[in-house]
Amino acid sequence: MYLLGYDIGSSSVKVCLVEASSGKVVASDFSPKKEMKIIAMQAGWAEQNPADWWTNLRLAHESVMHQAGIQADDIKGIGITWQMHGLILVDKDQNLLRPSIIWCDSRAVEYGEKAFKKIGAEKCLSHLLNSPGNFTASKLAWVKENEPEIFDKIDKIMLPGDYIAMKLSGKIGITIEGLSEGIFWDFTNNCISKDVIEHFGIPESFFPEIVPTFGIQSTVSATAAAELGLKEGTPISYRAGDQPNNALSLNVFNPGEIASTAGTSGVVYGVLDHLDYDKLSRVNTFAHVNHSKEQIRLGVLLCINGTGILNSWLKHNFATSLSSYGDMNELASLSPIGSKGLSIIPFGNGAERVLENKDTRCSIHGINFNIHSKGDVLRAAQEAIVFSYEYGMNIMRGIGMNINVIRAGNANMFLSSIFRQSLASVSNAVIELYDTDGAVGAARAAGMGIGFYSDSSEAFASLEKIAVIEPEHEKRDQYLEAYSRWQDHLQAII
């Protein structure tokens, strides 16, 4: 018996097949092999064509099925995870009306700010746990004002994972977790927010049926079964945004537990058991995968756009003579803690929520042509990403989040010894690295959705811890001195 996990990222689509009894990965692949294109028609814009997600899902899925050599009816559940906050619009025939406005697009900031003032800060924070900010609801408001001919054709709105579920089943649904990440959910009244949809002029008919995060949400249609080589009727039994799902993948379900990722964007995600929020919405609070009216489980999300993308930009534009990220890490390791006084403000990917939606751009401070080299710049970039995490984690601590242990997958920036050791030492937290990823987590969660696993402990019993990184207490003063210098540069800008 097997479980499928689909992870719809902005760089690629990953597919993973898990053997249910052992929890082991049988096969996995991703597509495309180069990063998917992000369309930026103007500065601060970011769009992708959802049809490209489906095309790449098909390619990766075909590879996984070929690797595994199993029969279609051996697959008993499908789980989906996706890049959060994207907006997908379809007409009554389920045709796409425009490309998706994705998570790192910042065009809707002013729409969220106006809504926050009009609805009222206290009302927004106590009911939505956030400002409408630059999230899905505000992106839809932008479409309403700037593309009225498209808005008039909308039948349903979706998030990226809902679109994939629609392609698999022909049915459209959305979860409470999905509604909350779009800033459509009223946590006080446990319903779609009347305040938000009335302010933005969004018909309630735009919202699909609410489906459970775990459970039989829909089943694979005959059309999708023929296209993918699946069995018609296979249950789609789990879906969640990438950060709640990443936490799930690391077995983070309970209050006080912390998960982190460091890919294109950087995230620290912790679980609360009571309604709480940052008054400035610099970190955001959403429904976690196991949230319910009866059992409050909220994810406090620190998301920083300008993190791993800085490292990627340096690789493609600055360190072109180096063949891999590993080579970059090796060269950076020759530079000392603090990068010889060099500091980088890494926020070059649009407005940052942690900075109250300011767009500071990326900047380099303290270059001395006589002492600094390429390795110093590369180390300073990794330290800058770490310092942006610590800046945000201090906000999380301010609303009662204890950060003693950080769990992460052994991927992306966490593959760098500089990054993970600097993060452990600056935050004074132990970092635990696990052999997992979002697609694996979604597959295991699909097993919970069909009832194969009795609970999360059983579903994640095979989760493998591969490394523990302790803070370097004897060198912490050096890390904190570099962080203080970085923070001074940031404060001068904002």
XYZ file of C-alpha atoms in Angstrom:
494
model
C 0.000 0.000 0.000
C 1.362 3.384 -1.017
C 0.699 7.087 -0.478
C 1.432 9.951 -2.890
C 2.591 13.424 -1.932
C 2.568 16.427 -4.288
C 4.493 19.587 -3.367
C 3.684 22.588 -5.576
C 6.585 24.988 -5.101
C 7.516 28.164 -6.925
C 10.833 26.631 -8.055
C 9.615 23.128 -8.927
C 6.923 20.529 -8.341
C 8.019 17.523 -6.302
C 6.298 14.141 -6.205
C 6.998 11.493 -3.577
C 5.740 7.933 -3.129
C 5.772 6.503 0.406
C 5.232 2.900 1.468
C 2.550 3.282 4.113
C 3.487 0.550 6.605
C 7.148 1.515 6.914
C 6.793 5.230 6.137
C 9.768 4.912 3.814
C 10.209 6.804 0.559
C 10.024 4.437 -2.406
C 10.561 6.989 -5.161
C 10.658 10.744 -5.623
C 11.410 13.268 -8.331
C 10.849 16.887 -9.242
C 10.252 18.960 -12.344
C 11.543 21.110 -13.927
C 15.237 20.491 -13.310
C 15.839 24.221 -13.648
C 13.793 26.654 -11.581
C 10.311 27.426 -12.878
C 9.918 30.823 -14.441
C 8.436 33.633 -12.351
C 6.837 36.335 -14.496
C 7.581 39.872 -13.283
C 5.858 42.402 -15.545
C 6.705 45.203 -13.111
C 8.999 45.621 -10.107
C 7.465 43.862 -7.122
C 5.211 41.640 -9.231
C 5.456 37.841 -9.365
C 3.178 35.509 -11.305
C 3.195 31.909 -12.493
C 0.914 29.988 -14.828
C -0.871 27.237 -12.836
C -0.984 25.138 -16.000
C 2.809 24.897 -15.688
C 2.410 23.418 -12.203
C 0.166 20.705 -13.628
C 2.543 20.008 -16.519
C 5.485 19.612 -14.153
C 3.423 17.502 -11.759
C 2.647 15.123 -14.617
C 6.331 14.852 -15.558
C 7.520 14.219 -12.000
C 4.616 11.842 -11.341
C 5.428 9.802 -14.451
C 9.048 9.499 -13.312
C 8.054 8.380 -9.817
C 5.644 5.737 -11.096
C 8.307 4.456 -13.494
C 10.879 4.245 -10.688
C 8.527 2.469 -8.309
C 7.032 -0.001 -10.806
C 3.802 -0.353 -8.820
C 0.188 -0.703 -9.888
C -2.142 2.283 -9.790
C -4.575 0.585 -7.406
C -1.748 0.168 -4.851
C -1.988 3.933 -4.178
C -4.588 4.553 -1.462
C -4.282 8.264 -0.707
C -2.963 11.549 -2.115
C -1.733 14.556 -0.136
C -1.062 18.034 -1.548
C 1.005 20.935 -0.277
C 1.657 24.259 -1.989
C 3.352 27.647 -2.016
C 1.154 29.728 0.275
C -0.889 32.882 -0.478
C -1.188 32.444 -4.247
C -4.404 33.508 -5.988
C -6.000 31.343 -8.699
C -9.158 32.428 -10.504
C -11.377 30.202 -12.646
C -14.638 30.686 -14.509
C -17.727 28.475 -14.324
C -16.080 25.939 -16.675
C -12.948 25.747 -14.469
C -10.876 27.635 -17.035
C -8.042 29.800 -15.719
C -8.765 33.519 -16.037
C -5.210 34.814 -15.512
C -1.828 33.668 -14.180
C -1.568 33.145 -10.444
C -0.381 36.100 -8.374
C 2.031 34.211 -6.125
C 3.368 34.571 -2.596
C 6.284 36.950 -3.299
C 4.222 39.455 -5.294
C 3.941 42.762 -3.406
C 1.527 44.752 -5.593
C -1.382 44.512 -3.135
C 0.298 46.051 -0.087
C -1.701 49.290 -0.221
C -4.990 47.398 -0.549
C -4.262 45.526 2.665
C -3.194 48.694 4.458
C -6.421 50.478 3.491
C -8.491 47.500 4.650
C -6.632 47.405 7.969
C -7.480 51.066 8.596
C -11.075 50.838 7.353
C -12.033 47.635 9.161
C -10.011 48.723 12.182
C -6.796 47.405 13.675
C -8.433 45.908 16.763
C -11.147 44.162 14.709
C -8.674 42.760 12.200
C -6.237 41.493 14.788
C -8.785 40.026 17.183
C -10.782 38.281 14.433
C -8.325 37.640 11.573
C -5.195 37.498 13.794
C -3.473 39.538 11.071
C -3.655 42.645 8.988
C -5.027 41.820 5.509
C -1.524 42.860 4.391
C -0.310 41.559 1.059
C -2.169 38.263 1.282
C -4.628 36.553 -1.056
C -7.640 38.696 -0.158
C -5.752 41.887 -0.973
C -4.471 40.389 -4.240
C -8.076 39.668 -5.211
C -8.948 43.280 -4.390
C -6.185 44.383 -6.766
C -7.720 42.264 -9.543
C -11.167 43.736 -8.830
C -9.893 47.295 -9.253
C -7.348 46.821 -12.027
C -8.797 43.939 -14.068
C -12.592 44.312 -13.712
C -13.254 42.342 -16.901
C -11.528 39.330 -15.291
C -13.166 39.868 -11.901
C -16.606 39.767 -13.547
C -15.890 36.287 -14.959
C -14.803 34.723 -11.650
C -16.748 31.709 -10.507
C -14.356 30.442 -7.825
C -11.118 31.539 -6.171
C -8.495 29.062 -5.046
C -5.050 28.614 -3.590
C -2.433 26.636 -5.550
C -3.158 23.304 -3.857
C -6.877 23.709 -4.457
C -6.141 24.117 -8.163
C -4.173 20.852 -8.220
C -6.993 19.093 -6.358
C -9.429 20.480 -8.943
C -7.271 19.124 -11.767
C -7.152 15.733 -10.048
C -10.838 15.475 -9.206
C -12.844 18.022 -11.181
C -14.156 19.357 -7.861
C -13.225 22.618 -6.140
C -12.760 22.866 -2.373
C -10.820 24.881 0.176
C -9.747 24.243 3.773
C -10.007 26.472 6.838
C -6.197 26.540 6.848
C -6.295 27.793 3.270
C -8.919 30.418 4.049
C -6.877 31.623 7.006
C -3.674 31.992 4.959
C -5.647 34.110 2.504
C -6.933 36.279 5.421
C -10.500 35.245 4.715
C -11.179 33.438 8.037
C -12.763 34.944 11.149
C -11.338 32.981 14.099
C -13.703 34.577 16.607
C -16.863 33.602 14.731
C -15.412 30.540 12.965
C -16.604 31.530 9.511
C -15.553 33.388 6.365
C -14.944 36.973 7.426
C -17.879 39.241 6.625
C -15.689 42.260 7.355
C -13.114 41.321 4.724
C -15.447 40.331 1.911
C -17.743 43.306 2.480
C -14.842 45.766 2.563
C -13.296 44.386 -0.632
C -16.631 43.711 -2.340
C -16.018 39.982 -2.767
C -19.140 37.842 -3.326
C -19.344 34.930 -0.903
C -20.226 32.735 -3.892
C -16.564 32.995 -4.988
C -15.571 30.638 -2.156
C -15.592 26.887 -2.790
C -16.987 24.290 -0.421
C -14.960 24.001 2.801
C -13.318 20.586 3.068
C -11.383 19.086 6.018
C -7.588 19.231 6.076
C -7.532 15.482 6.831
C -10.257 13.324 5.271
C -11.724 12.357 1.930
C -11.876 15.757 0.247
C -12.510 14.398 -3.258
C -11.416 11.511 -5.471
C -9.428 11.174 -8.682
C -11.607 11.645 -11.765
C -11.617 9.412 -14.819
C -9.925 12.191 -16.822
C -7.057 12.656 -14.357
C -6.713 8.895 -13.864
C -6.175 8.448 -17.592
C -3.746 11.367 -17.747
C -1.616 10.277 -14.768
C -2.022 6.512 -14.772
C -3.864 6.562 -11.445
C -6.943 4.611 -10.426
C -10.227 6.489 -10.694
C -11.672 7.057 -7.217
C -8.322 7.272 -5.389
C -8.920 9.585 -2.393
C -7.386 13.044 -2.117
C -7.197 12.988 1.671
C -4.994 15.891 2.791
C -3.966 19.373 1.729
C -2.169 22.266 3.433
C 0.042 25.248 2.614
C 3.772 24.648 2.541
C 4.665 26.066 5.940
C 1.958 24.306 7.994
C 2.826 21.209 5.975
C 6.547 21.641 6.596
C 5.794 21.757 10.309
C 3.687 18.615 9.940
C 6.543 16.954 8.004
C 8.778 17.570 11.039
C 6.105 16.216 13.424
C 5.377 19.705 14.771
C 1.779 19.612 15.977
C 1.821 20.785 19.578
C 2.194 24.117 21.410
C 5.792 25.318 21.687
C 7.138 23.178 18.854
C 9.108 25.040 16.146
C 9.835 24.265 12.480
C 11.962 26.152 9.976
C 12.775 26.220 6.272
C 15.349 28.194 4.342
C 14.633 27.949 0.634
C 13.775 30.822 -1.690
C 12.094 32.420 1.302
C 12.935 31.835 4.955
C 10.456 30.693 7.568
C 10.237 30.020 11.282
C 6.904 28.491 12.302
C 5.723 27.770 15.846
C 2.504 26.330 17.290
C 0.241 28.140 19.781
C -2.812 26.820 21.635
C -4.536 30.189 22.100
C -5.539 33.117 19.915
C -2.632 35.549 19.708
C -1.018 37.890 17.212
C 1.624 40.529 16.664
C 0.004 43.974 16.879
C 2.059 45.156 13.882
C 1.442 41.951 11.838
C 5.191 41.517 11.354
C 4.663 37.826 12.014
C 1.394 36.179 11.113
C -0.924 33.710 12.771
C -2.808 31.102 10.729
C -4.741 27.909 11.377
C -2.384 24.963 11.782
C -3.174 21.626 10.132
C -4.792 20.251 13.308
C -6.704 23.414 14.246
C -10.374 23.127 15.099
C -13.020 25.110 16.924
C -12.704 22.646 19.821
C -8.877 22.480 19.868
C -7.062 25.679 18.976
C -3.816 25.016 17.132
C -2.362 28.063 15.437
C 0.836 28.484 13.466
C 2.808 31.673 14.133
C 4.659 32.315 10.892
C 7.752 34.426 10.394
C 8.291 34.660 6.647
C 11.168 36.568 5.067
C 11.154 36.895 1.278
C 14.781 37.946 0.868
C 16.671 34.939 2.213
C 17.713 31.943 0.124
C 17.017 33.951 -3.001
C 19.997 36.133 -2.002
C 22.256 33.080 -2.030
C 20.810 32.043 -5.390
C 21.318 35.535 -6.824
C 24.946 35.526 -5.697
C 25.522 32.140 -7.317
C 24.134 33.241 -10.664
C 25.510 36.785 -10.738
C 28.510 37.011 -8.413
C 30.017 33.575 -7.837
C 29.707 32.355 -11.419
C 33.169 30.780 -11.319
C 31.972 28.373 -8.594
C 30.118 25.316 -9.823
C 27.891 24.611 -6.825
C 26.471 25.913 -3.564
C 28.858 23.545 -1.833
C 31.772 25.393 -3.416
C 30.256 28.687 -2.247
C 29.947 27.347 1.299
C 33.556 26.153 1.258
C 34.834 29.551 0.159
C 32.615 31.339 2.688
C 34.003 29.133 5.480
C 37.421 30.754 5.008
C 35.962 34.038 6.289
C 35.689 34.490 10.096
C 32.536 35.027 12.154
C 31.288 38.507 11.339
C 32.787 38.486 7.821
C 35.521 40.986 8.794
C 32.948 43.667 9.559
C 30.955 43.236 6.333
C 27.151 43.352 6.655
C 24.431 42.670 4.094
C 20.794 43.669 4.410
C 19.189 40.782 2.458
C 15.726 42.150 1.693
C 15.978 42.415 -2.097
C 12.853 40.459 -3.008
C 10.114 43.035 -2.412
C 8.205 44.227 0.630
C 8.884 42.387 3.903
C 6.139 41.753 6.456
C 8.703 41.577 9.254
C 9.606 45.194 8.374
C 5.944 46.306 8.351
C 5.781 45.850 4.567
C 8.705 48.165 3.858
C 10.768 47.455 0.754
C 14.333 48.306 1.790
C 16.073 46.537 -1.101
C 19.302 44.614 -0.573
C 22.369 46.593 0.440
C 25.990 45.894 1.406
C 27.687 47.804 4.217
C 31.294 48.171 5.268
C 33.182 46.922 2.228
C 36.893 47.592 2.480
C 38.661 46.999 -0.830
C 41.893 46.141 0.974
C 40.626 43.328 3.192
C 37.405 41.922 1.748
C 37.184 39.142 -0.809
C 34.522 37.030 -2.486
C 34.441 34.614 0.463
C 33.663 37.454 2.883
C 30.699 38.540 0.773
C 29.404 34.969 0.594
C 29.678 34.494 4.354
C 28.129 37.901 5.042
C 25.149 36.871 2.894
C 24.573 33.716 4.939
C 24.970 35.644 8.186
C 22.516 38.235 6.879
C 19.896 35.544 6.376
C 20.527 34.219 9.891
C 20.267 37.734 11.350
C 16.956 38.324 9.578
C 15.685 35.134 11.242
C 16.827 36.306 14.668
C 15.238 39.721 14.113
C 11.916 38.022 13.411
C 12.250 35.429 16.155
C 12.582 38.233 18.694
C 9.137 39.386 17.589
C 7.821 35.842 18.056
C 9.330 35.712 21.529
C 7.493 38.952 22.272
C 4.107 37.227 21.832
C 5.028 34.304 24.051
C 6.787 31.868 21.723
C 9.619 29.901 23.339
C 12.358 29.030 20.848
C 14.623 26.406 22.370
C 14.673 23.744 19.647
C 14.295 24.366 15.910
C 13.457 21.413 13.659
C 14.322 21.587 9.971
C 14.737 19.384 6.941
C 18.291 18.769 5.757
C 17.891 20.903 2.637
C 18.552 24.288 1.043
C 20.363 26.723 3.377
C 20.376 24.134 6.175
C 22.900 22.167 4.104
C 25.392 24.923 4.924
C 27.358 24.429 8.133
C 27.887 28.205 8.316
C 24.173 28.919 8.143
C 23.028 26.328 10.674
C 25.863 26.956 13.161
C 25.333 30.721 12.972
C 21.580 30.291 13.468
C 22.056 28.006 16.477
C 24.594 30.346 18.054
C 22.749 33.634 17.476
C 19.353 32.260 18.594
C 20.828 30.094 21.376
C 18.590 27.264 20.166
C 19.440 23.672 19.347
C 18.815 22.780 15.687
C 17.596 19.276 14.816
C 17.856 18.210 11.181
C 15.597 15.511 9.740
C 15.539 13.504 6.547
C 12.213 14.690 5.190
C 10.593 17.231 2.923
C 7.177 18.639 2.117
C 6.184 15.974 -0.390
C 7.056 13.177 2.062
C 5.047 14.900 4.789
C 2.048 15.340 2.488
C 2.142 11.646 1.598
C 2.238 10.570 5.244
C -0.544 13.031 6.055
C -2.633 11.447 3.293
C -2.340 8.230 5.309
C -3.784 10.063 8.312
C -6.564 11.371 6.070
C -7.698 7.897 5.015
C -7.388 6.587 8.584
C -4.467 4.246 7.921
C -2.487 5.936 10.702
C -4.301 6.394 13.993
C -2.501 9.642 14.832
C 0.508 11.802 13.994
C 2.818 9.791 16.254
C 2.177 6.684 14.194
C 2.393 8.560 10.884
C 5.794 10.043 11.717
C 7.278 7.183 13.748
C 9.900 6.612 11.037
C 11.010 10.258 10.890
C 14.807 10.135 10.950
C 16.891 12.672 12.878
C 20.219 13.010 11.122
C 22.033 15.806 12.953
C 21.903 18.026 16.037
C 23.644 21.421 16.036
C 24.341 22.997 19.409
C 25.078 26.700 19.904
C 28.760 27.636 20.100
C 28.496 29.242 23.522
C 32.179 30.149 23.678
C 31.864 32.141 20.430
C 28.389 33.562 20.954
C 29.689 37.035 21.749
C 31.259 37.179 18.271
C 27.972 36.206 16.633
C 26.008 38.712 18.726
C 28.469 41.496 17.935
C 27.999 40.852 14.205
C 24.218 40.715 14.677
C 24.237 44.015 16.585
C 26.218 45.686 13.794
C 23.793 44.276 11.205
C 20.813 45.492 13.221
C 22.290 48.991 13.415
C 22.536 49.097 9.619
C 18.935 47.875 9.297
C 17.607 50.455 11.763
C 19.329 53.226 9.818
C 17.407 52.155 6.714
C 13.949 51.531 8.108
